[in-house]
mmCIF file of N, CA, C and O in Angstrom:
data_model
loop_
_atom_site.group_PDB
_atom_site.id
_atom_site.type_symbol
_atom_site.label_atom_id
_atom_site.label_comp_id
_atom_site.label_asym_id
_atom_site.label_seq_id
_atom_site.Cartn_x
_atom_site.Cartn_y
_atom_site.Cartn_z
ATOM 1 N N MET K 771 -181.404 81.451 14.127
ATOM 2 C CA MET K 771 -180.340 82.474 14.397
ATOM 3 C C MET K 771 -179.631 82.631 12.962
ATOM 4 O O MET K 771 -179.390 81.386 12.651
ATOM 5 N N MET K 772 -179.130 83.460 12.715
ATOM 6 C CA MET K 772 -178.566 83.882 11.725
ATOM 7 C C MET K 772 -176.954 83.694 11.636
ATOM 8 O O MET K 772 -176.410 83.892 12.758
ATOM 9 N N LYS K 773 -176.404 82.790 10.723
ATOM 10 C CA LYS K 773 -174.678 82.645 10.833
ATOM 11 C C LYS K 773 -173.932 83.595 10.054
ATOM 12 O O LYS K 773 -174.515 84.322 8.930
ATOM 13 N N PHE K 774 -173.015 84.029 10.742
ATOM 14 C CA PHE K 774 -172.214 85.043 10.198
ATOM 15 C C PHE K 774 -171.507 84.423 8.900
ATOM 16 O O PHE K 774 -171.022 83.218 8.660
ATOM 17 N N ASP K 775 -171.679 85.312 7.634
ATOM 18 C CA ASP K 775 -170.885 84.928 6.520
ATOM 19 C C ASP K 775 -169.719 85.753 6.392
ATOM 20 O O ASP K 775 -169.439 86.888 5.868
ATOM 21 N N ASN K 776 -168.446 84.820 6.512
ATOM 22 C CA ASN K 776 -167.370 85.685 6.552
ATOM 23 C C ASN K 776 -166.766 86.117 5.358
ATOM 24 O O ASN K 776 -165.952 86.801 5.035
ATOM 25 N N ALA K 777 -167.143 85.342 4.191
ATOM 26 C CA ALA K 777 -166.673 85.469 3.031
ATOM 27 C C ALA K 777 -167.330 86.734 2.335
ATOM 28 O O ALA K 777 -166.710 87.796 1.603
ATOM 29 N N LYS K 778 -168.451 86.847 2.811
ATOM 30 C CA LYS K 778 -169.549 88.198 2.348
ATOM 31 C C LYS K 778 -168.579 89.432 3.218
ATOM 32 O O LYS K 778 -168.744 90.548 2.549
ATOM 33 N N TYR K 779 -168.390 89.274 4.314
ATOM 34 C CA TYR K 779 -167.650 90.420 5.188
ATOM 35 C C TYR K 779 -166.466 90.554 4.641
ATOM 36 O O TYR K 779 -166.204 91.702 4.570
ATOM 37 N N ARG K 780 -165.394 89.690 4.233
ATOM 38 C CA ARG K 780 -164.253 90.036 3.279
ATOM 39 C C ARG K 780 -164.996 90.753 2.200
ATOM 40 O O ARG K 780 -164.061 91.657 1.913
ATOM 41 N N THR K 781 -165.695 90.511 1.460
ATOM 42 C CA THR K 781 -166.047 91.111 0.221
ATOM 43 C C THR K 781 -166.366 92.425 0.544
ATOM 44 O O THR K 781 -165.849 93.258 -0.184
ATOM 45 N N VAL K 782 -167.340 92.656 1.383
ATOM 46 C CA VAL K 782 -167.571 94.118 1.682
ATOM 47 C C VAL K 782 -166.473 94.834 2.027
ATOM 48 O O VAL K 782 -166.014 96.180 1.672
ATOM 49 N N LEU K 783 -165.410 94.294 3.040
ATOM 50 C CA LEU K 783 -164.132 94.959 3.452
ATOM 51 C C LEU K 783 -163.247 95.306 2.264
ATOM 52 O O LEU K 783 -162.655 96.340 2.160
ATOM 53 N N ASN K 784 -162.999 94.399 1.580
ATOM 54 C CA ASN K 784 -162.543 94.592 0.124
ATOM 55 C C ASN K 784 -162.753 95.788 -0.849
ATOM 56 O O ASN K 784 -162.312 96.503 -1.500
ATOM 57 N N LEU K 785 -164.346 95.955 -0.786
ATOM 58 C CA LEU K 785 -164.983 96.939 -1.583
ATOM 59 C C LEU K 785 -164.542 98.244 -1.032
ATOM 60 O O LEU K 785 -164.358 99.110 -1.556
ATOM 61 N N ILE K 786 -164.702 98.334 0.211
ATOM 62 C CA ILE K 786 -164.648 99.486 0.850
ATOM 63 C C ILE K 786 -163.134 99.997 0.754
ATOM 64 O O ILE K 786 -163.111 101.207 0.484
ATOM 65 N N LYS K 787 -162.195 98.990 0.890
ATOM 66 C CA LYS K 787 -160.831 99.336 0.622
ATOM 67 C C LYS K 787 -160.531 99.747 -0.797
ATOM 68 O O LYS K 787 -159.892 100.772 -1.022
ATOM 69 N N LYS K 788 -161.195 99.315 -1.442
ATOM 70 C CA LYS K 788 -160.885 99.581 -2.843
ATOM 71 C C LYS K 788 -161.383 100.910 -3.366
ATOM 72 O O LYS K 788 -160.604 101.695 -4.336
ATOM 73 N N THR K 789 -162.537 101.213 -2.681
ATOM 74 C CA THR K 789 -162.873 102.713 -2.724
ATOM 75 C C THR K 789 -162.031 103.582 -2.112
ATOM 76 O O THR K 789 -162.032 104.662 -2.570
ATOM 77 N N GLY K 790 -161.200 103.389 -0.789
ATOM 78 C CA GLY K 790 -160.354 104.302 -0.620
ATOM 79 C C GLY K 790 -160.704 105.332 0.598
ATOM 80 O O GLY K 790 -160.330 106.090 1.155
ATOM 81 N N GLU K 791 -162.497 105.091 0.486
ATOM 82 C CA GLU K 791 -163.217 106.238 1.667
ATOM 83 C C GLU K 791 -164.313 105.127 2.208
ATOM 84 O O GLU K 791 -164.871 104.554 1.512
ATOM 85 N N PHE K 792 -164.579 105.444 3.318
ATOM 86 C CA PHE K 792 -165.769 105.029 4.130
ATOM 87 C C PHE K 792 -166.410 106.114 5.280
ATOM 88 O O PHE K 792 -165.631 106.589 6.071
ATOM 89 N N LYS K 793 -167.825 106.372 4.840
ATOM 90 C CA LYS K 793 -168.291 106.997 5.650
ATOM 91 C C LYS K 793 -167.535 108.482 5.904
ATOM 92 O O LYS K 793 -167.376 108.961 6.968
ATOM 93 N N GLY K 794 -167.181 109.244 4.685
ATOM 94 C CA GLY K 794 -166.345 110.420 4.843
ATOM 95 C C GLY K 794 -165.080 110.305 5.203
ATOM 96 O O GLY K 794 -164.193 111.443 5.270
ATOM 97 N N LYS K 795 -164.335 109.313 5.526
ATOM 98 C CA LYS K 795 -163.188 109.019 5.922
ATOM 99 C C LYS K 795 -162.098 108.376 5.117
ATOM 100 O O LYS K 795 -162.626 107.347 4.210
ATOM 101 N N ALA K 796 -160.976 108.663 4.825
ATOM 102 C CA ALA K 796 -160.054 107.987 4.148
ATOM 103 C C ALA K 796 -159.893 106.427 4.649
ATOM 104 O O ALA K 796 -159.584 106.362 5.648
ATOM 105 N N VAL K 797 -159.515 105.467 3.788
ATOM 106 C CA VAL K 797 -159.011 104.213 4.131
ATOM 107 C C VAL K 797 -158.086 103.783 3.192
ATOM 108 O O VAL K 797 -158.238 103.129 2.273
ATOM 109 N N PRO K 798 -156.780 104.194 3.876
ATOM 110 C CA PRO K 798 -155.515 103.920 2.906
ATOM 111 C C PRO K 798 -155.023 102.397 2.815
ATOM 112 O O PRO K 798 -154.576 102.073 2.315
ATOM 113 N N SER K 799 -155.583 101.760 3.919
ATOM 114 C CA SER K 799 -155.274 100.331 4.212
ATOM 115 C C SER K 799 -156.394 99.439 5.083
ATOM 116 O O SER K 799 -157.479 100.151 5.381
ATOM 117 N N LYS K 800 -156.487 98.371 5.206
ATOM 118 C CA LYS K 800 -157.313 97.356 5.673
ATOM 119 C C LYS K 800 -157.081 97.548 7.205
ATOM 120 O O LYS K 800 -157.948 97.626 8.082
ATOM 121 N N ALA K 801 -156.003 97.764 7.605
ATOM 122 C CA ALA K 801 -155.616 98.102 9.171
ATOM 123 C C ALA K 801 -156.497 99.227 9.612
ATOM 124 O O ALA K 801 -157.021 99.033 10.699
ATOM 125 N N ARG K 802 -156.165 100.080 8.748
ATOM 126 C CA ARG K 802 -157.069 101.484 9.216
ATOM 127 C C ARG K 802 -158.773 101.117 9.219
ATOM 128 O O ARG K 802 -159.573 101.722 10.298
ATOM 129 N N LEU K 803 -159.152 100.392 8.066
ATOM 130 C CA LEU K 803 -160.711 99.889 8.308
ATOM 131 C C LEU K 803 -160.949 98.892 9.634
ATOM 132 O O LEU K 803 -161.943 99.370 9.891
ATOM 133 N N HIS K 804 -159.846 98.107 9.738
ATOM 134 C CA HIS K 804 -160.216 97.485 11.198
ATOM 135 C C HIS K 804 -159.985 98.595 12.088
ATOM 136 O O HIS K 804 -161.077 98.361 13.323
ATOM 137 N N GLU K 805 -159.646 99.331 12.362
ATOM 138 C CA GLU K 805 -159.647 100.421 13.596
ATOM 139 C C GLU K 805 -160.820 101.137 13.536
ATOM 140 O O GLU K 805 -161.459 101.353 14.535
ATOM 141 N N MET K 806 -161.233 101.562 12.335
ATOM 142 C CA MET K 806 -162.599 102.454 12.203
ATOM 143 C C MET K 806 -163.683 101.778 12.613
ATOM 144 O O MET K 806 -164.480 101.907 13.532
ATOM 145 N N ILE K 807 -163.793 100.070 12.455
ATOM 146 C CA ILE K 807 -164.620 99.315 12.801
ATOM 147 C C ILE K 807 -164.722 99.130 14.324
ATOM 148 O O ILE K 807 -165.714 99.327 15.368
ATOM 149 N N GLY K 808 -163.462 98.749 14.865
ATOM 150 C CA GLY K 808 -163.238 98.422 16.331
ATOM 151 C C GLY K 808 -163.507 99.527 16.746
ATOM 152 O O GLY K 808 -164.456 99.527 18.041
ATOM 153 N N ASP K 809 -162.944 100.562 16.779
ATOM 154 C CA ASP K 809 -163.722 101.811 17.467
ATOM 155 C C ASP K 809 -165.009 102.147 17.366
ATOM 156 O O ASP K 809 -165.529 102.485 18.644
ATOM 157 N N ALA K 810 -165.799 102.144 16.170
ATOM 158 C CA ALA K 810 -167.107 102.262 16.046
ATOM 159 C C ALA K 810 -167.821 101.228 16.998
ATOM 160 O O ALA K 810 -169.057 101.435 17.794
ATOM 161 N N LEU K 811 -167.437 99.899 17.248
ATOM 162 C CA LEU K 811 -168.141 99.005 17.813
ATOM 163 C C LEU K 811 -167.609 98.732 19.099
ATOM 164 O O LEU K 811 -168.305 98.117 20.065
ATOM 165 N N GLY K 812 -166.730 99.393 19.645
ATOM 166 C CA GLY K 812 -165.954 99.526 21.127
ATOM 167 C C GLY K 812 -165.460 98.270 21.209
ATOM 168 O O GLY K 812 -165.360 97.381 22.535
ATOM 169 N N ILE K 813 -164.595 97.166 20.276
ATOM 170 C CA ILE K 813 -163.860 96.086 20.313
ATOM 171 C C ILE K 813 -162.404 96.427 19.730
ATOM 172 O O ILE K 813 -162.070 97.451 19.244
ATOM 173 N N SER K 814 -161.775 95.353 20.102
ATOM 174 C CA SER K 814 -160.234 95.108 19.357
ATOM 175 C C SER K 814 -160.179 95.276 17.974
ATOM 176 O O SER K 814 -161.149 94.820 16.998
ATOM 177 N N HIS K 815 -159.360 95.884 17.413
ATOM 178 C CA HIS K 815 -159.095 96.133 15.805
ATOM 179 C C HIS K 815 -158.620 94.639 15.335
ATOM 180 O O HIS K 815 -158.932 94.276 14.553
ATOM 181 N N ASN K 816 -157.929 93.938 16.592
ATOM 182 C CA ASN K 816 -157.397 92.559 15.881
ATOM 183 C C ASN K 816 -158.609 91.634 15.987
ATOM 184 O O ASN K 816 -158.665 90.598 15.317
ATOM 185 N N THR K 817 -159.504 91.868 16.771
ATOM 186 C CA THR K 817 -160.577 90.990 16.665
ATOM 187 C C THR K 817 -161.504 91.296 15.674
ATOM 188 O O THR K 817 -162.034 90.272 14.733
ATOM 189 N N VAL K 818 -161.641 92.313 14.858
ATOM 190 C CA VAL K 818 -162.174 92.801 13.651
ATOM 191 C C VAL K 818 -161.684 92.135 12.540
ATOM 192 O O VAL K 818 -162.233 91.510 11.561
ATOM 193 N N LYS K 819 -160.003 92.219 12.806
ATOM 194 C CA LYS K 819 -159.518 91.600 11.487
ATOM 195 C C LYS K 819 -159.571 90.177 11.843
ATOM 196 O O LYS K 819 -159.359 89.727 10.608
ATOM 197 N N ASP K 820 -159.667 89.370 12.705
ATOM 198 C CA ASP K 820 -160.011 87.925 12.824
ATOM 199 C C ASP K 820 -161.067 87.510 12.360
ATOM 200 O O ASP K 820 -161.170 86.286 11.638
ATOM 201 N N TRP K 821 -162.209 88.401 12.098
ATOM 202 C CA TRP K 821 -163.351 87.963 11.721
ATOM 203 C C TRP K 821 -163.292 87.725 10.028
ATOM 204 O O TRP K 821 -164.306 87.089 9.302
ATOM 205 N N GLU K 822 -162.335 87.851 9.404
ATOM 206 C CA GLU K 822 -161.992 87.883 7.985
ATOM 207 C C GLU K 822 -161.467 86.540 7.923
ATOM 208 O O GLU K 822 -161.544 85.873 6.521
ATOM 209 N N ARG K 823 -160.892 85.773 8.893
ATOM 210 C CA ARG K 823 -160.414 84.590 8.683
ATOM 211 C C ARG K 823 -161.501 83.562 8.168
ATOM 212 O O ARG K 823 -162.868 83.452 8.324
ATOM 213 N N ALA K 824 -160.791 82.510 7.384
ATOM 214 C CA ALA K 824 -162.208 81.677 6.685
ATOM 215 C C ALA K 824 -162.783 80.736 7.603
ATOM 216 O O ALA K 824 -164.005 80.388 7.787
ATOM 217 N N THR K 825 -162.097 80.603 8.952
ATOM 218 C CA THR K 825 -162.479 80.015 9.864
ATOM 219 C C THR K 825 -163.781 80.469 10.910
ATOM 220 O O THR K 825 -163.559 79.977 12.223
ATOM 221 N N SER K 826 -163.281 81.946 10.632
ATOM 222 C CA SER K 826 -164.273 82.961 11.856
ATOM 223 C C SER K 826 -165.584 82.604 11.896
ATOM 224 O O SER K 826 -166.111 82.478 10.736
ATOM 225 N N ASN K 827 -165.948 82.633 13.051
ATOM 226 C CA ASN K 827 -167.616 82.510 13.364
ATOM 227 C C ASN K 827 -167.747 84.025 13.399
ATOM 228 O O ASN K 827 -169.165 84.134 13.411
ATOM 229 N N GLY K 828 -167.148 84.888 13.355
ATOM 230 C CA GLY K 828 -167.842 86.275 13.597
ATOM 231 C C GLY K 828 -168.005 86.655 14.752
ATOM 232 O O GLY K 828 -167.312 86.676 15.628
ATOM 233 N N PRO K 829 -168.709 87.770 14.850
ATOM 234 C CA PRO K 829 -168.836 88.313 16.169
ATOM 235 C C PRO K 829 -169.460 87.425 17.311
ATOM 236 O O PRO K 829 -170.348 86.691 17.043
ATOM 237 N N ASP K 830 -168.809 87.594 18.272
ATOM 238 C CA ASP K 830 -169.297 86.938 19.496
ATOM 239 C C ASP K 830 -170.486 86.891 19.665
ATOM 240 O O ASP K 830 -171.226 87.899 19.951
ATOM 241 N N PRO K 831 -171.396 85.341 19.718
ATOM 242 C CA PRO K 831 -172.927 85.774 19.845
ATOM 243 C C PRO K 831 -173.050 85.833 21.493
ATOM 244 O O PRO K 831 -174.197 86.276 21.782
ATOM 245 N N ARG K 832 -172.193 85.679 22.209
ATOM 246 C CA ARG K 832 -172.608 85.942 23.792
ATOM 247 C C ARG K 832 -172.626 87.538 24.118
ATOM 248 O O ARG K 832 -172.765 88.053 25.169
ATOM 249 N N ILE K 833 -172.320 88.608 23.022
ATOM 250 C CA ILE K 833 -172.277 89.980 22.925
ATOM 251 C C ILE K 833 -173.795 90.500 22.379
ATOM 252 O O ILE K 833 -173.643 90.333 20.844
ATOM 253 N N PRO K 834 -174.797 90.488 22.906
ATOM 254 C CA PRO K 834 -175.981 90.936 22.391
ATOM 255 C C PRO K 834 -175.859 92.074 21.524
ATOM 256 O O PRO K 834 -175.432 93.098 21.600
ATOM 257 N N GLY K 835 -176.255 91.838 20.194
ATOM 258 C CA GLY K 835 -176.686 92.781 19.160
ATOM 259 C C GLY K 835 -175.026 93.196 18.511
ATOM 260 O O GLY K 835 -175.401 93.933 17.703
ATOM 261 N N LEU K 836 -174.095 92.504 18.880
ATOM 262 C CA LEU K 836 -172.756 92.935 17.913
ATOM 263 C C LEU K 836 -172.938 92.680 16.787
ATOM 264 O O LEU K 836 -172.364 93.688 15.842
ATOM 265 N N LEU K 837 -173.289 91.659 16.278
ATOM 266 C CA LEU K 837 -173.592 91.562 14.706
ATOM 267 C C LEU K 837 -174.507 92.637 14.102
ATOM 268 O O LEU K 837 -174.359 93.090 13.051
ATOM 269 N N GLU K 838 -175.549 92.838 14.838
ATOM 270 C CA GLU K 838 -176.268 93.872 14.268
ATOM 271 C C GLU K 838 -175.662 95.324 14.014
ATOM 272 O O GLU K 838 -176.083 96.001 13.458
ATOM 273 N N GLN K 839 -174.805 95.394 15.137
ATOM 274 C CA GLN K 839 -174.076 96.614 15.171
ATOM 275 C C GLN K 839 -173.289 96.681 14.287
ATOM 276 O O GLN K 839 -173.030 97.680 13.351
ATOM 277 N N LEU K 840 -172.335 95.994 13.792
ATOM 278 C CA LEU K 840 -171.602 95.596 12.679
ATOM 279 C C LEU K 840 -172.381 95.903 11.376
ATOM 280 O O LEU K 840 -171.823 96.571 10.450
ATOM 281 N N GLU K 841 -173.600 95.001 11.005
ATOM 282 C CA GLU K 841 -174.080 95.230 9.820
ATOM 283 C C GLU K 841 -174.940 96.566 9.924
ATOM 284 O O GLU K 841 -174.516 97.138 8.693
ATOM 285 N N ALA K 842 -175.243 97.039 10.817
ATOM 286 C CA ALA K 842 -175.541 98.689 10.957
ATOM 287 C C ALA K 842 -174.248 99.585 10.435
ATOM 288 O O ALA K 842 -174.425 100.531 9.802
ATOM 289 N N TYR K 843 -173.082 99.441 11.074
ATOM 290 C CA TYR K 843 -172.117 100.226 10.761
ATOM 291 C C TYR K 843 -171.676 100.383 9.373
ATOM 292 O O TYR K 843 -171.364 101.066 8.498
ATOM 293 N N LEU K 844 -171.604 98.889 8.714
ATOM 294 C CA LEU K 844 -171.356 98.668 7.335
ATOM 295 C C LEU K 844 -172.454 98.816 6.394
ATOM 296 O O LEU K 844 -172.093 99.037 5.324
ATOM 297 N N GLU K 845 -173.627 99.020 6.725
ATOM 298 C CA GLU K 845 -174.700 99.307 6.106
ATOM 299 C C GLU K 845 -174.787 98.176 5.205
ATOM 300 O O GLU K 845 -175.245 98.252 4.164
ATOM 301 N N VAL K 846 -174.809 97.160 5.742
ATOM 302 C CA VAL K 846 -174.834 95.769 4.842
ATOM 303 C C VAL K 846 -175.224 94.638 5.703
ATOM 304 O O VAL K 846 -175.096 94.765 7.093
ATOM 305 N N ASP K 847 -176.032 93.692 5.198
ATOM 306 C CA ASP K 847 -176.232 92.396 6.091
ATOM 307 C C ASP K 847 -174.940 91.203 5.997
ATOM 308 O O ASP K 847 -174.952 90.777 4.780
ATOM 309 N N CYS K 848 -174.598 91.009 6.994
ATOM 310 C CA CYS K 848 -173.305 90.096 6.991
ATOM 311 C C CYS K 848 -173.775 88.576 7.112
ATOM 312 O O CYS K 848 -172.900 87.784 7.229
ATOM 313 N N GLY K 849 -174.940 88.283 7.094
ATOM 314 C CA GLY K 849 -175.570 87.060 7.621
ATOM 315 C C GLY K 849 -175.655 85.869 6.150
ATOM 316 O O GLY K 849 -175.945 86.686 5.225
ATOM 317 N N LYS K 850 -175.709 84.798 6.297
ATOM 318 C CA LYS K 850 -175.879 83.780 5.263
ATOM 319 C C LYS K 850 -177.657 83.704 5.145
ATOM 320 O O LYS K 850 -178.089 83.620 3.816
ATOM 321 N N GLU K 851 -178.223 83.945 6.087
ATOM 322 C CA GLU K 851 -179.776 83.987 5.539
ATOM 323 C C GLU K 851 -180.237 85.133 4.675
ATOM 324 O O GLU K 851 -181.049 84.645 3.645
ATOM 325 N N GLN K 852 -179.778 86.037 4.899
ATOM 326 C CA GLN K 852 -180.148 86.969 3.700
ATOM 327 C C GLN K 852 -179.500 86.861 2.432
ATOM 328 O O GLN K 852 -179.981 86.911 1.009
ATOM 329 N N LEU K 853 -178.148 86.550 2.288
ATOM 330 C CA LEU K 853 -177.471 86.090 1.186
ATOM 331 C C LEU K 853 -178.556 84.920 0.088
ATOM 332 O O LEU K 853 -178.530 84.924 -0.751
ATOM 333 N N ASN K 854 -178.737 83.889 1.058
ATOM 334 C CA ASN K 854 -179.561 82.523 0.579
ATOM 335 C C ASN K 854 -181.000 83.369 -0.113
ATOM 336 O O ASN K 854 -181.125 82.616 -0.949
ATOM 337 N N GLN K 855 -181.414 84.260 0.524
ATOM 338 C CA GLN K 855 -182.603 84.647 0.121
ATOM 339 C C GLN K 855 -182.624 85.567 -1.550
ATOM 340 O O GLN K 855 -183.322 85.568 -2.214
ATOM 341 N N LEU K 856 -181.426 86.086 -1.399
ATOM 342 C CA LEU K 856 -180.934 86.812 -2.647
ATOM 343 C C LEU K 856 -180.817 85.496 -3.996
ATOM 344 O O LEU K 856 -180.980 85.963 -5.189
ATOM 345 N N ASN K 857 -180.511 84.515 -3.402
ATOM 346 C CA ASN K 857 -180.230 83.698 -4.834
ATOM 347 C C ASN K 857 -181.211 82.868 -5.119
ATOM 348 O O ASN K 857 -182.368 82.570 -4.603
#
């Protein structure tokens, strides 16, 4: 099973925020990005924000496919398994 890589997740969100746009919509703040992700996945914006904490384990594994939905929405692989293959 792949483990969520919150450092990579934070990096992806920071890059999106830096560009100021994602999926054709303005991203003026991290809070707006959290809202966009939460709305797309049907979960709380605060939950999405909490995934950025260094101690977070990411999407709840009891919700089937949530990590995959997050990765698909962000168009990136947020797991460590893929990251380790690149090194």
